[in-house]
XYZ file of C-alpha atoms in Angstrom:
352
model
C -98.264 69.090 -175.885
C -100.951 67.316 -173.859
C -101.549 63.623 -174.590
C -105.164 62.905 -173.575
C -106.405 59.752 -171.792
C -107.277 57.042 -174.301
C -103.950 57.549 -176.077
C -101.223 54.916 -176.241
C -98.003 55.235 -174.267
C -94.994 53.298 -175.496
C -92.730 51.813 -172.829
C -89.265 50.708 -173.925
C -88.224 47.906 -171.590
C -90.291 45.102 -170.122
C -89.197 44.821 -166.494
C -90.863 45.685 -163.217
C -90.531 49.439 -163.684
C -92.345 49.187 -166.997
C -94.954 46.989 -165.334
C -95.641 49.573 -162.636
C -95.646 52.419 -165.168
C -98.246 50.554 -167.232
C -100.401 50.029 -164.148
C -100.276 53.722 -163.299
C -101.053 54.662 -166.896
C -104.106 52.392 -166.940
C -105.491 54.124 -163.848
C -105.343 57.409 -165.781
C -107.115 55.893 -168.785
C -104.132 55.244 -171.067
C -103.184 52.121 -173.005
C -99.582 50.935 -173.024
C -97.483 49.295 -175.711
C -94.294 47.595 -174.447
C -91.218 47.035 -176.606
C -88.740 44.464 -175.266
C -86.693 41.570 -176.658
C -87.665 39.128 -173.906
C -89.961 36.179 -174.570
C -92.168 36.930 -171.578
C -91.503 40.436 -170.202
C -93.274 41.184 -166.887
C -94.565 44.524 -168.188
C -96.424 42.770 -171.012
C -98.736 41.164 -168.438
C -100.408 44.539 -167.815
C -100.024 46.208 -171.222
C -102.462 46.339 -174.125
C -99.774 45.547 -176.711
C -96.257 44.142 -176.781
C -93.661 44.220 -179.541
C -90.904 41.689 -179.047
C -87.848 43.085 -180.784
C -84.276 44.101 -180.127
C -83.873 47.644 -178.846
C -81.561 48.418 -181.776
C -84.000 47.091 -184.419
C -84.691 50.310 -186.291
C -87.522 48.838 -188.364
C -89.305 47.629 -185.223
C -88.684 50.976 -183.525
C -90.200 52.746 -186.509
C -93.359 50.645 -186.344
C -93.465 51.111 -182.581
C -93.158 54.890 -182.979
C -96.060 54.911 -185.430
C -98.231 52.931 -183.006
C -97.796 55.162 -179.934
C -98.601 58.763 -179.079
C -95.711 59.244 -176.671
C -92.878 56.951 -175.562
C -90.683 56.534 -172.505
C -88.114 54.077 -171.175
C -87.828 52.119 -167.950
C -84.041 51.707 -167.864
C -81.052 53.465 -169.367
C -78.899 50.724 -170.931
C -80.418 51.313 -174.345
C -78.990 52.303 -177.767
C -79.523 56.059 -177.730
C -78.769 56.422 -181.439
C -81.554 53.976 -182.346
C -84.042 55.535 -179.927
C -83.361 58.938 -181.456
C -85.610 57.939 -184.352
C -88.588 58.376 -181.983
C -87.836 62.112 -182.031
C -90.048 64.362 -179.924
C -92.290 61.421 -178.999
C -89.571 60.150 -176.635
C -89.803 61.593 -173.113
C -87.307 61.930 -171.504
C -85.198 62.449 -174.611
C -81.929 60.828 -175.612
C -79.849 63.523 -173.860
C -80.794 62.076 -170.478
C -79.935 58.581 -171.726
C -76.554 59.564 -173.105
C -75.464 61.310 -169.921
C -76.531 58.462 -167.614
C -75.062 55.682 -169.780
C -71.425 56.649 -169.327
C -70.036 57.271 -165.844
C -67.257 59.554 -167.081
C -69.630 61.674 -169.171
C -72.055 61.727 -166.228
C -69.420 62.928 -163.771
C -68.259 65.657 -166.155
C -71.868 66.770 -166.556
C -72.567 66.807 -162.814
C -69.477 68.905 -162.133
C -70.247 71.331 -164.968
C -73.757 71.749 -163.550
C -72.415 72.595 -160.094
C -72.848 69.272 -158.335
C -70.147 67.516 -156.333
C -68.838 64.007 -156.982
C -66.067 61.936 -155.423
C -62.600 62.669 -156.823
C -62.216 60.558 -159.928
C -60.189 59.759 -163.037
C -60.698 57.955 -166.335
C -59.040 54.545 -166.691
C -58.338 53.080 -170.128
C -54.970 51.407 -169.522
C -52.713 49.944 -166.844
C -50.860 53.254 -166.729
C -54.163 55.090 -166.131
C -54.971 52.723 -163.250
C -51.570 53.316 -161.655
C -51.877 57.073 -162.155
C -55.348 57.075 -160.596
C -54.024 55.231 -157.532
C -51.179 57.727 -157.200
C -53.449 60.757 -157.633
C -56.509 59.643 -155.667
C -55.010 57.415 -152.995
C -56.530 54.327 -151.439
C -59.070 52.873 -151.076
C -60.157 53.247 -154.674
C -63.086 51.758 -156.562
C -62.930 50.943 -160.273
C -66.260 51.041 -162.113
C -66.970 50.172 -165.721
C -68.121 53.268 -167.575
C -71.140 51.558 -169.115
C -73.789 48.926 -168.299
C -73.195 48.709 -164.538
C -76.040 48.462 -162.020
C -76.672 46.945 -158.574
C -72.953 46.872 -157.831
C -72.035 44.964 -161.004
C -68.866 45.889 -162.888
C -67.087 47.266 -159.802
C -63.939 46.287 -157.918
C -62.046 47.841 -155.030
C -58.318 48.539 -154.757
C -57.359 48.639 -151.069
C -53.675 47.719 -151.074
C -50.760 49.549 -152.663
C -50.302 48.580 -156.296
C -53.702 46.876 -156.591
C -55.452 49.323 -158.951
C -54.399 47.373 -162.052
C -55.734 44.151 -160.498
C -59.046 45.902 -159.781
C -59.214 47.025 -163.404
C -58.488 43.456 -164.513
C -61.328 42.250 -162.269
C -63.881 44.329 -164.182
C -62.666 43.054 -167.548
C -60.282 45.871 -168.510
C -63.190 47.816 -169.936
C -63.112 51.638 -170.103
C -63.655 52.667 -166.495
C -63.609 55.406 -163.926
C -61.636 55.282 -160.708
C -63.266 56.929 -157.696
C -61.604 57.815 -154.430
C -63.222 56.102 -151.470
C -65.213 58.570 -149.396
C -66.383 58.608 -145.803
C -70.153 58.927 -145.734
C -72.780 58.599 -143.053
C -75.752 57.536 -145.169
C -77.066 57.070 -148.704
C -80.200 58.784 -149.943
C -81.934 59.722 -153.152
C -83.752 62.711 -154.541
C -86.687 61.639 -156.708
C -87.820 64.558 -158.798
C -90.434 64.949 -161.515
C -90.071 67.661 -164.138
C -92.748 68.765 -166.593
C -92.125 70.077 -170.094
C -92.764 73.631 -168.889
C -90.059 73.313 -166.236
C -92.380 72.781 -163.263
C -90.943 70.351 -160.725
C -92.197 68.245 -157.839
C -90.040 66.424 -155.283
C -90.937 63.694 -152.791
C -89.679 63.422 -149.231
C -86.144 62.050 -149.073
C -85.681 58.347 -148.243
C -82.722 56.815 -146.464
C -81.428 53.935 -148.604
C -79.817 50.817 -147.139
C -77.773 48.541 -149.400
C -76.228 45.083 -149.143
C -73.828 43.646 -151.741
C -74.455 46.653 -153.966
C -78.238 46.089 -154.106
C -80.837 48.337 -152.490
C -82.513 46.392 -149.697
C -84.580 49.041 -147.906
C -85.773 52.626 -148.301
C -87.276 54.254 -145.233
C -88.786 57.549 -144.163
C -88.334 59.758 -142.324
C -84.614 59.897 -143.012
C -82.163 60.638 -140.184
C -81.317 64.205 -139.220
C -78.086 64.383 -141.250
C -79.931 63.462 -144.449
C -82.756 65.897 -143.721
C -80.183 68.647 -143.123
C -78.664 68.038 -146.571
C -81.932 67.603 -148.452
C -82.315 71.210 -149.657
C -78.828 71.306 -151.181
C -79.366 67.902 -152.797
C -82.750 68.970 -154.206
C -81.157 72.093 -155.673
C -78.488 69.933 -157.335
C -81.043 67.487 -158.740
C -83.240 70.328 -160.009
C -80.276 71.916 -161.794
C -79.333 68.595 -163.387
C -82.894 68.006 -164.627
C -83.088 71.529 -166.074
C -79.719 71.208 -167.817
C -80.901 67.982 -169.443
C -84.275 69.412 -170.443
C -85.573 66.283 -168.718
C -89.294 65.482 -168.839
C -90.464 62.808 -166.396
C -89.016 61.395 -163.207
C -85.294 61.765 -162.550
C -83.518 60.127 -159.600
C -80.219 61.326 -158.194
C -78.447 59.157 -155.635
C -76.347 60.893 -152.976
C -73.899 60.158 -150.185
C -74.492 62.191 -147.032
C -71.005 63.304 -145.969
C -69.782 65.492 -143.151
C -69.224 68.428 -145.520
C -72.426 68.016 -147.529
C -74.023 65.776 -150.162
C -71.986 64.123 -152.923
C -73.676 62.738 -156.035
C -73.210 59.026 -156.616
C -75.109 58.648 -159.897
C -78.097 59.716 -161.952
C -80.974 57.488 -163.084
C -83.113 59.229 -165.753
C -86.247 57.311 -164.792
C -88.428 55.988 -162.009
C -86.314 54.250 -159.395
C -86.331 51.420 -156.859
C -85.902 53.891 -153.996
C -89.173 55.543 -155.027
C -91.371 52.445 -154.773
C -92.542 53.608 -151.341
C -94.497 56.394 -153.071
C -97.117 53.936 -154.378
C -98.710 53.638 -150.949
C -96.819 56.361 -149.108
C -97.561 59.491 -151.147
C -100.599 61.156 -152.689
C -99.054 60.672 -156.157
C -96.693 57.785 -156.847
C -93.527 58.216 -158.878
C -95.131 56.063 -161.591
C -98.284 58.154 -161.906
C -96.194 61.317 -161.801
C -93.998 60.099 -164.638
C -97.075 59.398 -166.751
C -98.467 62.831 -165.893
C -95.205 64.541 -166.882
C -94.671 62.792 -170.216
C -98.330 63.265 -171.186
C -98.394 66.960 -170.295
C -100.826 66.630 -167.396
C -100.428 68.780 -164.257
C -98.041 67.264 -161.728
C -99.724 65.720 -158.684
C -99.049 66.253 -154.999
C -95.988 64.489 -153.606
C -97.150 64.801 -149.992
C -96.283 61.814 -147.784
C -99.471 60.363 -146.270
C -97.992 58.403 -143.344
C -95.594 59.481 -140.598
C -93.265 56.598 -141.439
C -92.852 54.413 -144.530
C -90.600 51.398 -145.104
C -90.052 49.654 -148.447
C -88.141 46.353 -148.503
C -87.012 44.646 -151.680
C -87.640 40.929 -152.094
C -84.358 39.646 -153.520
C -84.009 36.108 -154.836
C -85.469 33.571 -152.398
C -86.963 36.346 -150.245
C -89.995 36.055 -152.498
C -90.674 32.521 -151.275
C -92.073 34.094 -148.111
C -94.854 35.816 -150.037
C -97.646 33.951 -148.235
C -96.501 35.190 -144.842
C -96.227 38.740 -146.159
C -99.652 38.522 -147.802
C -101.113 37.426 -144.447
C -99.765 40.541 -142.724
C -102.582 43.121 -142.735
C -100.037 45.948 -142.402
C -97.991 44.906 -145.460
C -98.577 45.838 -149.081
C -97.064 43.133 -151.294
C -95.930 43.752 -154.886
C -94.770 40.773 -156.971
C -93.222 41.345 -160.379
C -94.240 38.160 -162.187
C -90.666 37.095 -162.930
C -91.005 33.347 -162.406
C -88.232 31.423 -160.640
C -86.097 33.427 -158.195
C -82.372 33.825 -158.737
C -79.713 35.209 -156.379
C -79.582 38.993 -156.667
C -82.757 39.212 -158.738
C -85.421 41.702 -157.642
C -88.604 39.650 -157.440
C -90.898 42.098 -155.676
C -91.149 44.511 -152.778
C -93.224 45.085 -149.678
C -94.250 48.441 -148.214
C -95.409 49.186 -144.678
C -96.868 52.457 -143.418
C -96.874 53.975 -139.973
């Protein structure tokens, strides 16, 4: 079903991804209505309407559903059962949410769909942690099954007998244990899928992290990543099809000597795709709007021989004046107020 310009798009979540989605929607002639519990969500600055309510408030969700023509979400830590009341208006649907919200469910799904993940095991007890260490070896990383992002909710076991301590460090919540893997690089496949199954994929960025947070995405990627791109794209395409996903889907990979291994799925626009705003004919944000509204997908062609996107984390943003004075830099600030350590305050993109 095509949602024509002039219609209202609901965005569940009020952060920077919602802000950039609303900006892209406005350029195509749509209005946006943000739903978020925050007092002053950044996305509300550029939206026509904002409902401030808890994501699990079914009455508020019902009113929100009545007020919009189509709805989407900007992050995945949301109550899927409550969002299900949006029905067919929600794109992507709750299936993509439910898979991405639980690392164990996600890994099962990836393997069933033919993708490869690091060797892993569920951990729900001290005995499970010990068994995982015995079966998978060391080093081993324990990750909470739900609500983790930017390296949060993770702890490493590197010494014999330390798996239980690692599980304690993440709060003894239901977890997965993953065998440490040797990888040469990290990269992501950013894919858009339309309701009719048509797909479009951007060039593959190399992703550089520090302390679990993405610091830089750059193109072109090194030769090893480029050599593994086709296999990774095939995996991401299969995952999107199995989900019946509509919109942008991001799959993060490790480039290993024997081929790409999936790290995790994000059923949405993604930090590693911010370079597409200036670096591609169609940004990931515009493409997501096109997909959920039933418009034809745009070209993903890269328009510069090289593109670098750097996140502004915490106090990095205090250098905004210097960045703004650089004629080769494109500065994006998210309107988040005071910086905090580890908080994504903006990003800067450079072409060429």
